[in-house]
Coordinates of C-alpha atoms in Angstrom, one line a residue:
X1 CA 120.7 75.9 110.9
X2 CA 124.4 75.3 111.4
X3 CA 126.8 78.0 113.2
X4 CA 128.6 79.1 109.7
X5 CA 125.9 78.6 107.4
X6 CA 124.7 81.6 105.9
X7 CA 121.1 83.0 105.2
X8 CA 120.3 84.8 101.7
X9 CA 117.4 87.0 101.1
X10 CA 117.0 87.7 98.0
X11 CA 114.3 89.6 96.4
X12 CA 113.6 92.5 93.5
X13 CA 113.2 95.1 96.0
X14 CA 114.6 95.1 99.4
X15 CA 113.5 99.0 100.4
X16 CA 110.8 100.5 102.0
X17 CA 110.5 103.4 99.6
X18 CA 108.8 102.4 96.3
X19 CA 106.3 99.6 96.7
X20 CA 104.6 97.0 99.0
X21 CA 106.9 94.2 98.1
X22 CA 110.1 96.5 99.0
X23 CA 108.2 96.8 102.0
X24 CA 107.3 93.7 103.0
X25 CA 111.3 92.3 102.4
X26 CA 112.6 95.1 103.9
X27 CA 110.7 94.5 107.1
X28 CA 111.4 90.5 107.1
X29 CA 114.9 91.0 106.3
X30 CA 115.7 93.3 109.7
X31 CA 113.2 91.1 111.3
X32 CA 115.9 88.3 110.4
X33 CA 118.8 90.1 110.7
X34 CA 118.0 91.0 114.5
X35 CA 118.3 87.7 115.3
X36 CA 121.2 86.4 113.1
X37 CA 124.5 87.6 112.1
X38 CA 125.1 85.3 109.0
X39 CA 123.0 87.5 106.6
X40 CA 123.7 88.8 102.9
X41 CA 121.0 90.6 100.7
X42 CA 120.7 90.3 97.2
X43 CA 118.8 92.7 95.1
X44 CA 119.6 95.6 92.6
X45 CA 121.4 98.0 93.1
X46 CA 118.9 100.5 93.3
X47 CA 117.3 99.4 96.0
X48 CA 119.9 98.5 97.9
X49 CA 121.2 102.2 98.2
X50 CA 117.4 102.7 99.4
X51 CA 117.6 100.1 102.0
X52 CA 121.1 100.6 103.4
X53 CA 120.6 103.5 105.6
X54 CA 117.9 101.7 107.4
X55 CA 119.2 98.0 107.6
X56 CA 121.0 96.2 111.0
X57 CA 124.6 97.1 110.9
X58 CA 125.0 93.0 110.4
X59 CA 123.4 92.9 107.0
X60 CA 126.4 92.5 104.4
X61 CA 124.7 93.5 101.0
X62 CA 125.4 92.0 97.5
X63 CA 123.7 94.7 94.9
X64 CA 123.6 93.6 91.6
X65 CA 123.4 96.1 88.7
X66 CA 120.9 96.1 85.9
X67 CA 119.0 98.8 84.0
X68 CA 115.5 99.8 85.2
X69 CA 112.3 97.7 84.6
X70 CA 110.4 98.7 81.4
X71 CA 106.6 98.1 83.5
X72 CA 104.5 98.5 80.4
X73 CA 106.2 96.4 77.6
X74 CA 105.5 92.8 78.2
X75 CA 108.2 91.8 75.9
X76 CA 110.8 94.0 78.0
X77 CA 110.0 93.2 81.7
X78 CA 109.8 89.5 80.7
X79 CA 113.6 90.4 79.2
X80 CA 114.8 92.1 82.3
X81 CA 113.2 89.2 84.4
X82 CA 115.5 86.7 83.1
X83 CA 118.8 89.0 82.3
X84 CA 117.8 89.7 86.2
X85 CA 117.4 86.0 87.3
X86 CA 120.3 84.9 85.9
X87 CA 122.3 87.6 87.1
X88 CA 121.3 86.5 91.0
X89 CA 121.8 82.9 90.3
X90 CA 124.9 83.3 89.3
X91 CA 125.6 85.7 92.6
X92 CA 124.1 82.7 94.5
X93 CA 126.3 79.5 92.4
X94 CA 129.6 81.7 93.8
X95 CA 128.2 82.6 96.8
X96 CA 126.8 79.8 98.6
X97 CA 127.6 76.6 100.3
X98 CA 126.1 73.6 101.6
X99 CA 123.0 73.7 104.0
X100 CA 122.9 77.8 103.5
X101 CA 119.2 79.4 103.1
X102 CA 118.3 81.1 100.1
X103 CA 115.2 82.1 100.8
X104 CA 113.5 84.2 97.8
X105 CA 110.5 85.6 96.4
X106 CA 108.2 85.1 93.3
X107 CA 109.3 88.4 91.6
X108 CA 111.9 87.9 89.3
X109 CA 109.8 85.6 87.7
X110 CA 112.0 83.5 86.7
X111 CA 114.4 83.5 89.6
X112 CA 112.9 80.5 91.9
X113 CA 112.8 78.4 88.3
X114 CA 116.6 78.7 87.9
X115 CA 117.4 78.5 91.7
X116 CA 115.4 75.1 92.1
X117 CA 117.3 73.4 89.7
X118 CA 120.8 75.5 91.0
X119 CA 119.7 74.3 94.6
X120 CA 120.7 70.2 92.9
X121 CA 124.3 71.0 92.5
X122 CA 124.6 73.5 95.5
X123 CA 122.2 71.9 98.2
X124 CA 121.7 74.5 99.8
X125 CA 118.1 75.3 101.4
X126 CA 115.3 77.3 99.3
X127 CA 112.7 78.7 100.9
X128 CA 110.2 80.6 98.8
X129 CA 107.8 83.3 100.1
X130 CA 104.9 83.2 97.5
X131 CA 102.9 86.2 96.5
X132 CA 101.3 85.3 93.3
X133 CA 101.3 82.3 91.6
X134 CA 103.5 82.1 88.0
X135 CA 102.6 81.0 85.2
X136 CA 99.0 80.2 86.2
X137 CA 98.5 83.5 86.8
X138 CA 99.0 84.7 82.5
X139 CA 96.3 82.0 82.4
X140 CA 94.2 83.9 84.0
X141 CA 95.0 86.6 82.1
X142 CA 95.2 85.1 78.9
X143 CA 92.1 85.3 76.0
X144 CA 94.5 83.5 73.4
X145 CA 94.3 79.7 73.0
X146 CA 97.8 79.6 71.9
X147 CA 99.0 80.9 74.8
X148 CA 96.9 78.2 76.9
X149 CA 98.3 75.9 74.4
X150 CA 102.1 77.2 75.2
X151 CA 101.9 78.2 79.1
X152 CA 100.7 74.2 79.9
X153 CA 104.4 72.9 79.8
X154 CA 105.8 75.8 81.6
X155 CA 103.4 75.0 84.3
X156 CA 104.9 71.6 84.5
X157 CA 108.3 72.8 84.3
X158 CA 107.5 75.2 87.0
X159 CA 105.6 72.6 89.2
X160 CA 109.0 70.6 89.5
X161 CA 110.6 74.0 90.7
X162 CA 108.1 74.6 93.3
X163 CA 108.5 70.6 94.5
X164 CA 112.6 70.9 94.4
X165 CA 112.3 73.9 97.2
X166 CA 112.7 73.4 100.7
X167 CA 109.9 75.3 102.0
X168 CA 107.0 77.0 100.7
X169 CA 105.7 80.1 102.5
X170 CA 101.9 81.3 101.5
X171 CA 100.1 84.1 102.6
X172 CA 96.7 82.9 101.5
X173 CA 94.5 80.2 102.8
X174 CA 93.2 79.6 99.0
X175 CA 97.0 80.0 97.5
X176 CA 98.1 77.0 99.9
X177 CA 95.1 74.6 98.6
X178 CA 96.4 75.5 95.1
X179 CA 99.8 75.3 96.0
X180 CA 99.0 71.8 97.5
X181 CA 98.0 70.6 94.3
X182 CA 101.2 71.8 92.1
X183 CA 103.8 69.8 94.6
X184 CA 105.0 66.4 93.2
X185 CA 106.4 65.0 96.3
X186 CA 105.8 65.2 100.1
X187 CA 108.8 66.6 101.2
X188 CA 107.9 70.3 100.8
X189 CA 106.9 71.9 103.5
X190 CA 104.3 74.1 103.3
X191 CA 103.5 77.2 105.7
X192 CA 101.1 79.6 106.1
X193 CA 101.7 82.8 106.9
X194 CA 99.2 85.8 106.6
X195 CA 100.4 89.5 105.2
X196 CA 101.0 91.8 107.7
X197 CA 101.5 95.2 108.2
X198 CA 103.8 97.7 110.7
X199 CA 100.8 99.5 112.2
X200 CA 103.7 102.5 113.3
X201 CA 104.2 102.9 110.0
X202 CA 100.6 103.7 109.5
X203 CA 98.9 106.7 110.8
X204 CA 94.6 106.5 111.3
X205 CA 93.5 109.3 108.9
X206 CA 89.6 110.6 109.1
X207 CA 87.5 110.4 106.8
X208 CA 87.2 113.4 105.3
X209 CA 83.9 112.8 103.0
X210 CA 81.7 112.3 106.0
X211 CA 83.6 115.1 107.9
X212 CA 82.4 117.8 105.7
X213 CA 80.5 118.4 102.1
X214 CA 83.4 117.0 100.3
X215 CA 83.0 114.4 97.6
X216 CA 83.0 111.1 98.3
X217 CA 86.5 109.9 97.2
X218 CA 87.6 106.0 96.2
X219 CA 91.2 105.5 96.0
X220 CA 92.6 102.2 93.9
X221 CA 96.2 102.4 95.4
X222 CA 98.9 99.8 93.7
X223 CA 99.8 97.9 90.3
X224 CA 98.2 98.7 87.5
X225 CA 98.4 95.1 86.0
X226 CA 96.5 93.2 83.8
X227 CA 95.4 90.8 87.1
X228 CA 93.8 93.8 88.9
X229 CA 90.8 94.0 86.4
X230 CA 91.3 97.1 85.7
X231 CA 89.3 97.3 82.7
X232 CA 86.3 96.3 84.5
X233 CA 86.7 98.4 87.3
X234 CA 86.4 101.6 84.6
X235 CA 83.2 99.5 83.0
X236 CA 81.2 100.0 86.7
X237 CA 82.7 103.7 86.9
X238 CA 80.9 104.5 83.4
X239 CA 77.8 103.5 84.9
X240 CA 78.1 105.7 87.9
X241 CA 76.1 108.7 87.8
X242 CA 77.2 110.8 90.8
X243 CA 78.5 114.0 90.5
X244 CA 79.7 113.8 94.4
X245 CA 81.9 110.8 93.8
X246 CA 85.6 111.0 92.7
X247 CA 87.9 108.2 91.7
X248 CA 91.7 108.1 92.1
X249 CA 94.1 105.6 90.4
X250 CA 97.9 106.0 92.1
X251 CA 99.9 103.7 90.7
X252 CA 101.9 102.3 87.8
X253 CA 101.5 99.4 85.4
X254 CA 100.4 97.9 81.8
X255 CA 96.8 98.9 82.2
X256 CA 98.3 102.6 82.8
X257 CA 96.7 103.3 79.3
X258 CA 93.0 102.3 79.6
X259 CA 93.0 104.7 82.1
X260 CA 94.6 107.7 80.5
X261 CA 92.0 106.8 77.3
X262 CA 89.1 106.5 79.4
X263 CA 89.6 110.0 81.5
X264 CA 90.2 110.8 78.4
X265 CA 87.2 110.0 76.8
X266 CA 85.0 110.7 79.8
X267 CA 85.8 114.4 81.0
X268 CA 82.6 114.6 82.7
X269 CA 83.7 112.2 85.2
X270 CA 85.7 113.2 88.1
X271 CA 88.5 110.4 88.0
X272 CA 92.7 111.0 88.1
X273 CA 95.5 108.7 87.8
X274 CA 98.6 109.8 89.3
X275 CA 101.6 108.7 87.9
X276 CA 105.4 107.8 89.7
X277 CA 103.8 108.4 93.6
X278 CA 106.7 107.3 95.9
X279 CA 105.5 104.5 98.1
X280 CA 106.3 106.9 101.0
X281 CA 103.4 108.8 100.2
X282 CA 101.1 105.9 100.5
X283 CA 100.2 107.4 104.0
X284 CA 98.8 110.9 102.5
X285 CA 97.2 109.3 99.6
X286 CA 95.7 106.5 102.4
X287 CA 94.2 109.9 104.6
X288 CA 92.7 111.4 101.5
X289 CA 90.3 108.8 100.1
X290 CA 86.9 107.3 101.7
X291 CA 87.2 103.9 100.6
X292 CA 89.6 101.9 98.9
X293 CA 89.3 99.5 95.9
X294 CA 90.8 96.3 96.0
X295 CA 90.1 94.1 93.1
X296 CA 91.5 91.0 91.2
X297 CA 90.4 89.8 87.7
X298 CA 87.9 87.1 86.9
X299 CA 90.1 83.5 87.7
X300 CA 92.9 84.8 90.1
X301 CA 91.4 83.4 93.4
X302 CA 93.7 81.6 95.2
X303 CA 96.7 83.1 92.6
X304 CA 97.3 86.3 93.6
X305 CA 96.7 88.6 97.2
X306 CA 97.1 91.8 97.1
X307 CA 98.6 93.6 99.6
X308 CA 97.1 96.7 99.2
X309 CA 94.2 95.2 100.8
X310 CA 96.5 95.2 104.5
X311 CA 97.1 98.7 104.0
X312 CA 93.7 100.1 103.6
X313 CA 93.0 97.8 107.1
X314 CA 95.7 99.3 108.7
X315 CA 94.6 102.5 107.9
X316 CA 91.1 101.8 109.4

């Protein structure tokens, strides 16, 4: 990097306080920061105010406004996506210079497809730090042939995004043999880097099922998104017949309402979903449950990891 150039991270969230990717930026982003003065943030506005007060006094931050994420519409979050994506990549057009660093995630969606081809005019420097794997991912997902039929060019349109970047950072050993096989051209570089976790930021809670007569309690912590399987986790639940076991859900997302039908429908089963936790509470919810769940649904090996999975380690 040249003395002038400037490094942007950009990203959804940027804070510690509401979920594990806010977390994860936040953390990279002082990690950064600490070691170079050139730095500007991009993210909404919202999260910025979150993030400020515990930033490096060398951060300058660029919030950009938009109206909160509708989580279980489809229709809407894929709306906000690219109102949201554009919005940054215009930020970035006035912003940057030659041989800067963008260096962004997969969430927008749609941000990394607008900043690969923005990155031809600019030529500036795009690295991209990927947790899940768009579009194959609503593959995955998806029971409709038409949709097969209409996510097959996006994923070529896509795969020339992902081979116009600069860098690719993975945090799976599968997701980089996948990865491997969407890049056009040997120029990308691609690195692997695993999740990781702040183990001060985690305390080691006991286990309070084996510590006294308490039920045993399982604790699915995280999205509720259609690639978590939820609707198979709540297929193995019915066929639990243990009165000493109790399931918690804490989280938000689009399979929110299988849940709330299936408690429900199911009163005789000792399962909760709680709503809206703050992310700062993933510590207390961490010490109160036996075992975690960590699941993904049938075909997302290799597309998705999900970070919950570092925080139940952590946790021990």
């Amino acid at each position: 990097m040249k003395k002038g150039n400037n490094i942007f991270l950009v990203s959804e969230y940027v804070d510690n306080k509401q979920n594990s990717t806010g977390y994860y930026w936040f953390k990279i982003i002082n990690a950064i920061s600490s070691k170079n003065d050139n730095i500007k943030v991009i993210s909404s506005k919202e999260s910025c105010d979150l993030a400020r007060p515990g930033f490096n006094k060398n951060i300058e931050i660029l919030p950009i406004k938009c109206k909160k994420k509708q989580k279980n519409n489809s229709f809407l979050r894929a709306l906000f996506d690219i109102i949201f994506s554009i919005k940054i990549s215009l930020k970035i057009l006035l912003s940057t210079k030659k041989d800067d660093i963008v260096m962004i995630g997969t969430n927008p969606t749609f941000l990394f497809f607008f900043l690969s081809f923005l990155k031809f005019f600019k030529n500036f420097k795009l690295i991209i730090l990927i947790h899940d794997i768009f579009p194959e991912n609503l593959i995955a997902t998806s029971t409709s042939k038409f949709k097969l039929i209409v996510l097959k060019p996006i994923i070529a349109l896509f795969n020339i995004s992902y081979s116009n970047a600069s860098c690719l950072v993975v945090i799976g050993r599968d997701m980089k043999e996948i990865i491997s096989k969407k890049i056009l051209t040997t120029n990308v570089i691609i690195k692997y880097i695993p999740n990781f976790i702040d183990f001060n930021d985690i305390s080691n809670p006991k286990n309070k099922a084996t510590a006294s007569n308490e039920k045993l309690t399982l604790n699915f912590f995280g999205n509720l998104g259609s690639v978590q399987g939820i609707e198979t986790l709540l297929e193995a639940i019915f066929l639990i017949n243990n009165k000493k076991i109790c399931f918690n859900f804490i989280g938000n997302g689009t399979s929110e309402f299988l849940i709330d039908d299936f408690i429900n429908k199911n009163i005789n089963i000792d399962i909760n979903l709680f709503k809206n936790l703050s992310f700062e509470k993933n510590n207390e919810m961490l010490s109160n449950g036996d075992i975690a769940i960590v699941s993904l649904s049938k075909g997302m090996k290799g597309l998705a990891v999900p970070s919950k999975t570092y925080f139940s380690i952590a946790a021990n």
